[in-house]
Short mmCIF file of C-alpha atoms and ligand atoms in Angstrom, two decimals:
data_model
loop_
_atom_site.label_atom_id
_atom_site.label_comp_id
_atom_site.label_asym_id
_atom_site.label_seq_id
_atom_site.Cartn_x
_atom_site.Cartn_y
_atom_site.Cartn_z
CA MET V 163 86.72 120.34 115.01
CA ALA V 164 86.23 122.14 111.56
CA VAL V 165 83.31 121.12 109.64
CA ASP V 166 83.79 121.92 106.13
CA THR V 167 83.00 121.70 102.32
CA LEU V 168 86.50 121.90 101.04
CA ILE V 169 86.31 118.65 99.47
CA HIS V 170 83.39 120.01 97.28
CA ARG V 171 85.50 122.95 96.28
CA ILE V 172 88.44 120.81 95.35
CA ASN V 173 86.31 118.29 93.29
CA ASP V 174 84.54 121.12 91.56
CA TYR V 175 85.85 121.17 87.97
CA ALA V 176 86.51 124.95 88.04
CA SER V 177 89.27 124.20 90.57
CA ARG V 178 91.03 121.66 88.33
CA ALA V 179 93.55 124.01 86.70
CA ASP V 180 94.76 125.45 90.00
CA PRO V 181 93.82 123.50 93.30
CA TYR V 182 96.81 124.78 95.21
CA PRO V 183 95.22 127.69 96.78
CA LEU V 184 92.62 125.31 98.34
CA TYR V 185 95.32 122.97 99.35
CA ALA V 186 96.79 125.97 101.37
CA GLU V 187 93.59 126.49 103.11
CA LEU V 188 93.45 122.71 103.95
CA ARG V 189 96.80 122.84 105.46
CA ARG V 190 95.60 125.71 107.79
CA HIS V 191 93.06 123.40 109.24
CA ARG V 192 95.66 120.66 109.33
CA VAL V 193 92.72 118.24 109.62
CA ALA V 194 89.57 119.10 108.03
CA ARG V 195 86.30 117.28 108.75
CA GLN V 196 83.91 117.45 106.05
CA ASP V 197 80.08 117.94 106.03
CA ASP V 198 79.62 114.23 105.04
CA GLY V 199 81.89 113.11 108.02
CA ALA V 200 85.05 112.33 106.04
CA TYR V 201 88.32 113.80 106.98
CA LEU V 202 91.06 115.49 104.68
CA VAL V 203 94.67 115.69 105.80
CA GLY V 204 96.99 117.84 103.74
CA THR V 205 100.19 118.53 105.80
CA TYR V 206 103.50 116.60 104.97
CA HIS V 207 104.42 115.28 108.22
CA GLU V 208 100.75 114.14 109.36
CA ILE V 209 100.32 112.45 105.82
CA GLN V 210 103.78 110.60 106.18
CA ALA V 211 102.90 109.32 109.67
CA LEU V 212 99.58 108.01 108.59
CA LEU V 213 100.88 106.33 105.59
CA HIS V 214 103.31 104.46 107.92
CA ASP V 215 100.65 103.63 110.45
CA PRO V 216 99.36 100.03 110.55
CA ARG V 217 96.14 101.43 111.97
CA ILE V 218 95.22 103.06 108.76
CA SER V 219 93.56 100.51 106.43
CA SER V 220 93.53 100.66 102.63
CA ASP V 221 90.35 98.26 102.64
CA GLY V 222 87.13 99.97 102.16
CA ARG V 223 85.46 96.92 103.91
CA ASN V 224 86.76 98.51 107.33
CA ARG V 225 84.48 101.58 106.67
CA ILE V 226 81.58 102.07 109.17
CA PRO V 227 79.24 101.30 107.33
CA PRO V 228 81.39 99.04 105.33
CA GLU V 229 81.69 100.02 101.44
CA ARG V 230 79.65 97.60 99.34
CA ILE V 231 81.18 94.09 99.04
CA GLU V 232 81.60 93.25 95.71
CA PRO V 233 79.27 90.46 94.32
CA GLU V 234 80.79 87.05 93.80
CA ASP V 235 80.91 87.11 90.01
CA ASP V 236 83.26 90.25 90.22
CA LEU V 237 87.17 90.16 90.72
CA PRO V 238 88.51 89.97 94.09
CA PRO V 239 89.99 93.25 95.41
CA SER V 240 93.65 94.16 94.04
CA PHE V 241 96.35 94.61 96.61
CA ILE V 242 96.18 98.30 96.42
CA THR V 243 93.02 97.85 98.32
CA LEU V 244 94.26 95.47 100.91
CA ASP V 245 96.11 95.37 103.97
CA ASP V 246 99.01 93.28 105.14
CA PRO V 247 99.56 90.32 105.30
CA GLU V 248 97.44 89.63 101.98
CA HIS V 249 98.75 92.87 100.41
CA ASP V 250 102.52 91.99 101.00
CA ARG V 251 102.04 88.46 99.47
CA LEU V 252 100.23 89.60 96.31
CA ARG V 253 102.80 92.49 95.84
CA ARG V 254 105.65 90.13 95.99
CA ILE V 255 104.27 87.84 93.64
CA ALA V 256 103.49 90.70 91.39
CA MET V 257 106.91 92.28 91.71
CA ARG V 258 108.79 88.99 90.76
CA PRO V 259 108.82 89.45 86.99
CA PHE V 260 108.93 93.45 87.28
CA GLY V 261 111.93 94.43 89.59
CA PRO V 262 114.33 93.50 92.22
CA PRO V 263 115.19 91.28 93.92
CA HIS V 264 114.29 88.51 91.54
CA THR V 265 114.42 90.63 88.05
CA PRO V 266 116.67 93.67 88.68
CA GLY V 267 117.52 95.48 85.48
CA ARG V 268 114.13 94.65 84.03
CA ILE V 269 113.08 98.21 83.76
CA ASP V 270 116.42 99.69 82.84
CA SER V 271 116.76 97.16 79.93
CA LEU V 272 113.68 98.81 78.29
CA VAL V 273 115.38 102.33 77.88
CA GLY V 274 116.48 101.87 74.32
CA GLU V 275 113.07 100.63 73.27
CA MET V 276 111.41 103.41 75.19
CA ALA V 277 113.47 106.05 73.43
CA GLY V 278 112.70 104.32 70.07
CA VAL V 279 108.82 104.55 70.72
CA ALA V 280 109.34 108.08 71.73
CA ARG V 281 111.23 109.10 68.76
CA ASP V 282 108.82 107.40 66.38
CA LEU V 283 106.02 109.24 67.78
CA LEU V 284 107.68 112.69 67.63
CA THR V 285 109.06 111.82 64.09
CA GLY V 286 105.35 111.39 63.13
CA LEU V 287 104.52 114.78 64.28
CA GLN V 288 107.04 116.55 61.87
CA GLY V 289 105.17 119.01 59.61
CA ARG V 290 102.24 119.61 61.74
CA ASP V 291 101.47 122.96 62.87
CA VAL V 292 99.75 122.18 66.24
CA VAL V 293 100.03 118.85 68.05
CA ASP V 294 98.25 117.44 71.14
CA ILE V 295 100.76 116.31 73.48
CA VAL V 296 98.41 114.07 75.14
CA ASP V 297 96.93 112.00 72.42
CA ASP V 298 99.75 112.27 70.11
CA PHE V 299 102.66 111.61 72.70
CA ALA V 300 102.28 111.32 76.24
CA TYR V 301 99.41 108.64 76.34
CA PRO V 302 100.77 106.25 73.49
CA LEU V 303 104.40 105.86 75.17
CA PRO V 304 103.54 104.41 78.55
CA VAL V 305 100.50 102.48 77.15
CA THR V 306 102.79 100.87 74.63
CA MET V 307 105.43 100.14 77.39
CA ILE V 308 103.01 98.64 80.09
CA CYS V 309 101.57 96.47 77.10
CA ARG V 310 104.96 95.45 76.30
CA LEU V 311 105.82 94.48 79.78
CA LEU V 312 102.56 92.38 80.51
CA GLY V 313 102.47 90.85 77.08
CA VAL V 314 99.17 92.58 75.95
CA PRO V 315 98.79 93.02 72.10
CA ARG V 316 98.98 96.72 71.45
CA GLU V 317 96.15 96.40 68.76
CA ASP V 318 93.62 95.46 71.44
CA GLU V 319 94.44 98.94 72.97
CA THR V 320 90.95 100.69 71.97
CA ARG V 321 89.08 97.99 73.90
CA PHE V 322 91.04 98.48 77.06
CA ARG V 323 91.26 102.28 76.76
CA ALA V 324 87.47 102.13 77.08
CA TRP V 325 87.57 99.84 80.00
CA SER V 326 90.15 102.14 81.62
CA GLU V 327 88.17 105.10 81.32
CA ALA V 328 85.20 103.54 82.72
CA ILE V 329 87.02 102.07 85.77
CA ILE V 330 88.55 105.66 86.41
CA ALA V 331 85.13 107.40 86.03
CA SER V 332 83.66 105.04 88.57
CA PHE V 333 85.55 106.70 91.42
CA ASP V 334 85.13 110.27 90.21
CA PRO V 335 82.52 112.60 91.54
CA THR V 336 80.87 113.94 88.53
CA PRO V 337 77.85 115.99 89.43
CA GLY V 338 74.53 115.04 87.93
CA GLU V 339 75.43 111.44 87.25
CA ASP V 340 73.90 108.62 89.14
CA PRO V 341 76.83 107.33 91.18
CA ALA V 342 75.40 103.83 91.37
CA VAL V 343 75.12 103.56 87.61
CA ARG V 344 78.80 104.85 87.31
CA GLU V 345 80.04 102.32 89.92
CA ARG V 346 78.24 99.39 88.11
CA ALA V 347 79.84 100.48 84.56
CA GLY V 348 83.23 100.52 86.50
CA LEU V 349 82.65 97.08 87.87
CA GLU V 350 81.66 95.61 84.58
CA ALA V 351 84.53 97.05 82.96
CA ARG V 352 86.83 95.81 85.59
CA GLY V 353 85.40 92.51 85.07
CA ALA V 354 85.77 92.38 81.23
CA MET V 355 89.35 93.54 81.48
CA GLY V 356 90.05 90.88 84.04
CA GLN V 357 88.46 88.36 81.83
CA TYR V 358 90.49 89.38 78.90
CA LEU V 359 93.74 89.35 80.77
CA GLY V 360 93.04 85.92 82.38
CA ASP V 361 92.17 84.44 78.97
CA LEU V 362 95.48 86.06 77.65
CA ALA V 363 97.51 84.53 80.43
CA ASP V 364 95.88 80.96 79.77
CA THR V 365 97.51 81.21 76.07
CA ARG V 366 100.94 81.61 77.66
CA ARG V 367 100.66 78.57 79.99
CA GLY V 368 103.04 75.99 78.38
CA HIS V 369 104.14 78.46 75.77
CA PRO V 370 105.62 81.33 77.63
CA ALA V 371 107.04 84.68 76.04
CA ASP V 372 109.28 87.19 77.57
CA ASP V 373 106.51 89.18 79.48
CA MET V 374 105.01 89.24 82.93
CA LEU V 375 101.69 87.42 82.16
CA SER V 376 103.90 84.54 81.02
CA ALA V 377 105.99 84.59 84.18
CA TYR V 378 102.76 84.86 86.39
CA VAL V 379 101.41 81.54 85.04
CA GLU V 380 104.68 79.63 84.69
CA ASP V 381 107.23 80.89 87.32
CA GLU V 382 106.87 79.93 91.05
CA GLY V 383 108.47 81.78 93.61
CA PRO V 384 108.65 81.35 97.59
CA ASP V 385 105.00 82.94 97.83
CA GLY V 386 103.70 80.45 95.32
CA ARG V 387 101.54 81.87 92.15
CA PHE V 388 98.48 83.86 91.79
CA THR V 389 95.13 82.02 91.52
CA ARG V 390 93.48 82.97 88.28
CA PRO V 391 91.13 85.66 89.97
CA GLU V 392 94.24 87.16 91.71
CA LEU V 393 96.11 87.22 88.44
CA MET V 394 93.13 88.95 86.83
CA ALA V 395 92.75 91.45 89.77
CA THR V 396 96.53 92.30 89.46
CA GLY V 397 96.73 92.47 85.71
CA VAL V 398 93.80 95.03 85.72
CA LEU V 399 95.56 97.18 88.25
CA LEU V 400 98.83 97.12 86.45
CA LEU V 401 97.18 97.86 83.12
CA ILE V 402 95.13 100.85 84.64
CA ALA V 403 98.20 102.19 86.47
CA GLY V 404 100.15 102.17 83.16
CA HIS V 405 97.27 103.95 81.22
CA GLU V 406 96.10 106.57 83.68
CA THR V 407 99.20 108.05 85.65
CA THR V 408 102.42 108.47 83.68
CA VAL V 409 100.49 110.21 80.88
CA ASN V 410 99.74 113.10 83.29
CA LEU V 411 103.22 113.35 84.36
CA ILE V 412 104.50 113.68 81.05
CA THR V 413 101.94 116.24 80.22
CA ASN V 414 102.26 118.01 83.47
CA GLY V 415 105.79 118.06 82.84
CA THR V 416 105.77 119.53 79.29
CA LEU V 417 103.02 122.06 80.58
CA THR V 418 105.46 123.15 83.50
CA LEU V 419 108.45 123.32 81.22
CA LEU V 420 106.66 125.55 78.63
CA ARG V 421 105.60 127.87 81.45
CA HIS V 422 109.19 128.03 82.62
CA PRO V 423 111.32 128.50 79.47
CA GLU V 424 114.55 129.15 81.24
CA TRP V 425 114.31 125.66 82.75
CA LEU V 426 113.20 124.06 79.28
CA GLU V 427 116.39 125.60 77.69
CA ARG V 428 118.54 124.53 80.49
CA LEU V 429 117.39 120.87 80.37
CA ARG V 430 117.71 120.89 76.60
CA ARG V 431 121.25 121.71 77.06
CA GLU V 432 122.01 119.53 80.11
CA PRO V 433 119.75 116.44 79.69
CA ALA V 434 121.63 114.88 82.66
CA LEU V 435 119.51 117.10 84.87
CA MET V 436 116.29 115.49 83.70
CA PRO V 437 116.02 112.93 86.57
CA ARG V 438 116.05 115.82 89.18
CA ALA V 439 113.47 117.56 87.04
CA VAL V 440 111.07 114.63 87.08
CA GLU V 441 111.46 114.44 90.83
CA GLU V 442 110.55 118.03 90.99
CA LEU V 443 107.47 117.48 88.68
CA LEU V 444 106.19 114.85 90.97
CA ARG V 445 106.42 117.26 93.95
CA TYR V 446 105.03 120.36 92.15
CA GLU V 447 102.39 119.01 89.62
CA PRO V 448 102.01 115.31 90.80
CA PRO V 449 99.53 113.20 88.76
CA VAL V 450 98.00 111.26 91.74
CA GLN V 451 96.67 114.32 93.97
CA MET V 452 95.31 112.39 96.71
CA LEU V 453 94.58 109.03 98.26
CA PRO V 454 90.87 108.77 98.98
CA LEU V 455 90.40 105.49 100.42
CA ARG V 456 92.02 105.12 103.75
CA THR V 457 90.04 104.08 107.00
CA PRO V 458 91.30 104.15 110.51
CA LEU V 459 90.89 100.78 112.10
CA ALA V 460 90.81 102.64 115.56
CA ASP V 461 90.28 106.18 116.66
CA VAL V 462 93.55 107.98 115.61
CA GLN V 463 94.85 111.38 117.06
CA VAL V 464 96.31 113.56 114.24
CA ALA V 465 97.24 117.20 115.21
CA GLY V 466 94.91 117.50 118.02
CA THR V 467 91.92 116.06 116.21
CA THR V 468 90.41 112.54 116.67
CA ILE V 469 89.62 110.81 113.48
CA PRO V 470 87.17 108.16 114.50
CA GLN V 471 87.38 104.46 113.61
CA GLY V 472 85.72 103.55 110.36
CA ALA V 473 85.66 107.32 109.08
CA PRO V 474 86.54 107.91 105.37
CA LEU V 475 90.11 109.46 105.34
CA THR V 476 91.55 111.31 102.43
CA LEU V 477 95.41 112.05 102.32
CA VAL V 478 95.99 115.11 100.03
CA LEU V 479 99.50 114.10 98.83
CA ALA V 480 99.76 117.10 96.41
CA SER V 481 99.07 119.43 99.38
CA GLY V 482 101.76 117.71 101.42
CA SER V 483 104.41 118.08 98.69
CA ARG V 484 103.70 121.87 98.89
CA ASP V 485 103.82 122.10 102.62
CA PRO V 486 105.97 125.01 103.75
CA VAL V 487 106.96 123.46 106.82
CA ARG V 488 108.73 120.62 104.74
CA PHE V 489 109.82 122.42 101.73
CA ASP V 490 111.50 125.87 101.12
CA ASP V 491 109.26 128.06 98.88
CA PRO V 492 107.31 125.14 97.91
CA ASP V 493 105.21 126.95 95.19
CA ARG V 494 108.32 127.59 93.23
CA PHE V 495 109.22 125.06 90.46
CA ASP V 496 112.85 124.39 91.10
CA PRO V 497 114.56 121.21 89.47
CA ALA V 498 117.80 122.12 91.51
CA ARG V 499 115.99 121.54 94.58
CA GLU V 500 117.96 119.33 97.27
CA ASP V 501 116.39 117.05 99.59
CA ASN V 502 113.22 116.41 97.51
CA ARG V 503 111.46 113.71 99.23
CA HIS V 504 107.97 114.33 97.74
CA LEU V 505 104.84 112.39 98.27
CA GLY V 506 104.29 111.92 94.38
CA PHE V 507 104.41 107.96 94.73
CA GLY V 508 103.00 107.82 98.23
CA SER V 509 104.98 106.29 100.97
CA GLY V 510 104.86 103.23 103.42
CA ILE V 511 103.81 99.58 102.31
CA HIS V 512 101.60 100.85 99.34
CA ASN V 513 104.45 103.18 97.78
CA CYS V 514 104.22 102.97 94.11
CA PHE V 515 105.20 99.64 92.52
CA GLY V 516 105.63 101.19 89.10
CA ALA V 517 107.75 104.16 90.13
CA PRO V 518 110.88 102.97 88.39
CA LEU V 519 109.09 102.52 85.13
CA ALA V 520 107.19 105.83 85.39
CA ARG V 521 110.29 107.77 86.26
CA LEU V 522 112.55 106.29 83.19
CA GLU V 523 109.45 106.93 80.88
CA THR V 524 108.95 110.49 81.79
CA GLN V 525 112.67 111.11 81.62
CA VAL V 526 113.13 109.63 78.32
CA ALA V 527 109.90 111.20 76.99
CA LEU V 528 110.74 114.86 78.16
CA THR V 529 114.33 114.44 77.06
CA GLU V 530 113.22 113.54 73.53
CA LEU V 531 110.56 116.06 73.39
CA LEU V 532 112.84 118.83 74.07
CA ALA V 533 115.36 117.65 71.52
CA HIS V 534 112.68 117.24 68.77
CA LEU V 535 110.40 120.15 69.52
CA GLY V 536 112.26 123.40 69.00
CA GLY V 537 110.28 126.76 69.42
CA ALA V 538 107.11 124.96 70.88
CA ARG V 539 104.63 127.12 72.62
CA LEU V 540 101.49 126.64 74.35
CA VAL V 541 98.05 127.28 72.39
CA GLU V 542 95.83 127.51 75.39
CA ASP V 543 96.97 128.11 79.12
CA PRO V 544 95.44 126.66 81.23
CA PRO V 545 94.68 123.73 78.95
CA PRO V 546 91.47 121.61 79.33
CA TYR V 547 91.67 119.39 82.18
CA ARG V 548 90.48 115.66 82.62
CA ARG V 549 87.67 115.67 85.08
CA SER V 550 89.21 113.68 87.75
CA PRO V 551 90.51 115.54 90.84
CA ILE V 552 92.32 112.48 91.96
CA LEU V 553 94.18 111.59 88.86
CA ARG V 554 94.69 115.13 87.64
CA GLY V 555 96.11 116.27 84.36
CA PRO V 556 95.34 118.03 81.11
CA ARG V 557 92.81 115.93 78.80
CA HIS V 558 94.60 117.67 75.88
CA LEU V 559 97.71 119.84 75.65
CA PRO V 560 97.64 121.68 72.21
CA VAL V 561 101.07 122.97 71.48
CA ALA V 562 102.21 124.93 68.27
CA LEU V 563 105.33 124.08 66.76
CA HIS V 564 106.12 126.94 64.34
CA GLY V 565 105.91 130.62 64.63
C1 HEM T 819 103.91 109.00 87.11
C2 HEM T 819 103.26 107.73 87.30
C3 HEM T 819 102.63 107.38 88.71
C4 HEM T 819 102.39 107.95 89.74
C5 HEM T 819 102.30 109.17 90.10
C6 HEM T 819 101.90 106.80 90.64
C7 HEM T 819 101.49 107.21 91.97
C8 HEM T 819 101.14 106.19 92.91
C9 HEM T 819 100.87 106.24 94.19
C10 HEM T 819 100.66 107.70 94.96
C11 HEM T 819 100.58 105.15 94.93
C12 HEM T 819 100.23 104.81 96.28
C13 HEM T 819 98.80 104.42 96.37
C14 HEM T 819 98.37 104.20 97.84
O1 HEM T 819 99.13 104.41 98.75
O2 HEM T 819 97.20 103.82 98.04
C15 HEM T 819 100.80 103.96 93.81
C16 HEM T 819 100.67 102.70 94.10
C17 HEM T 819 100.85 101.84 93.10
N1 HEM T 819 101.18 101.97 91.57
FE1 HEM T 819 101.58 103.75 90.86
N2 HEM T 819 102.06 105.57 90.02
C18 HEM T 819 102.47 105.72 88.71
C19 HEM T 819 102.80 104.82 87.78
C20 HEM T 819 102.60 103.63 88.07
C21 HEM T 819 102.79 102.52 87.11
C22 HEM T 819 103.47 102.84 85.46
C23 HEM T 819 102.48 101.25 87.50
C24 HEM T 819 102.58 99.87 86.95
C25 HEM T 819 103.63 99.50 86.38
C26 HEM T 819 102.08 101.65 88.78
C27 HEM T 819 101.63 100.68 89.68
C28 HEM T 819 101.26 100.89 90.93
C29 HEM T 819 100.86 99.85 91.71
C30 HEM T 819 100.60 98.33 91.42
C31 HEM T 819 100.46 100.53 93.16
C32 HEM T 819 99.97 99.74 94.54
C33 HEM T 819 100.96 99.39 95.35
C34 HEM T 819 100.62 98.78 96.61
O3 HEM T 819 99.49 98.71 96.91
O4 HEM T 819 101.48 98.03 97.26
N3 HEM T 819 102.12 102.97 89.08
N4 HEM T 819 101.12 104.64 92.66
#
């Protein structure tokens, strides 16, 4: 059994711009036991099997020793960290106003509005020599759309941007900072955001608008309604997901296309290829690099190694999506790739709830970007990255528009 410090090297900020050689090393181990007793898995078929295995829990309370149980005044866990049957009930209630079977067409109906937001942002950049693709474009678009869907006033964005950053930082390994202090700040931010969303939902009771918070308080399906704490926890999950993920797909996509000018030109000429290009980006530069919070409920055999019950288990999705056993020439960016069943949105019961929204936003964003920004070039390569090894993407992406 390999004892290793691979996770320290992956977490090291120096690896952020290019973690892929470390993932290749991980795949050679197949299952890599770390010096702290955690296990990493980075091969495609093993990750898929574990994501579909009911013995693998998403609930940290199944760790040995258990993860700290949150104090009573905090929010209950959101469904991303629960197992079935609770997960299934909450996910179904959450999905009701968002997509099929109850609300098919909800996301597709937003395409015109999405393109309008993207075009307005790009028009605002005209005349500038250098723009930051992150702050000027990739961040505001998905945030505007998730606020619109949930029914959150866009002008409160600065408040929940700060909460969102504190929540994300709380599960990041930043050396030199006290993890307990960071965790407390994250829990406080989650509580504050939940309270804000709960209060907002209360204002919709009896006065519904065309948004998800209204549907959550007014509408009732076969699974019943959320309790107020459940609504708060779910609202936080959706708002965070809308803030911290698609921004990286749009930015990683812009960076990748600027590094592959032949594809950039082709997609500008043939925007119908964009959906496939977005799938390839989810494989090649995925925003969610790993799922660090799984726990086996029993001893589980993986590729000849026993992962013991209760051990922390991390599934490195970005490594699985570059596994040569599954994908031909996996380190090549190839939007024409056939059979691209990447792990970018996970798999199994927790597969990404927001995938249709994230896909459409990114397709629209990149299509509009290519149509508006002729002659753009990178100012810095690699650009400065965000700290997180889990939600990975550039913090800024400066691009020169002229000359
Ligand atoms: C490119 C953008 C996105 C990526 C790469 C992404 C990726 C993922 C991944 C890998 C998972 C699986 C987590 C796990 O198995 O533990 C997941 C779950 C989830 N995502 Fe996304 N996501 C994106 C955008 C969004 C958006 C915009 C929303 C909100 C509308 C969203 C909502 C969720 C939720 C609620 C879950 C939990 C599902 C469950 O536990 O059943 N995601 N996402």
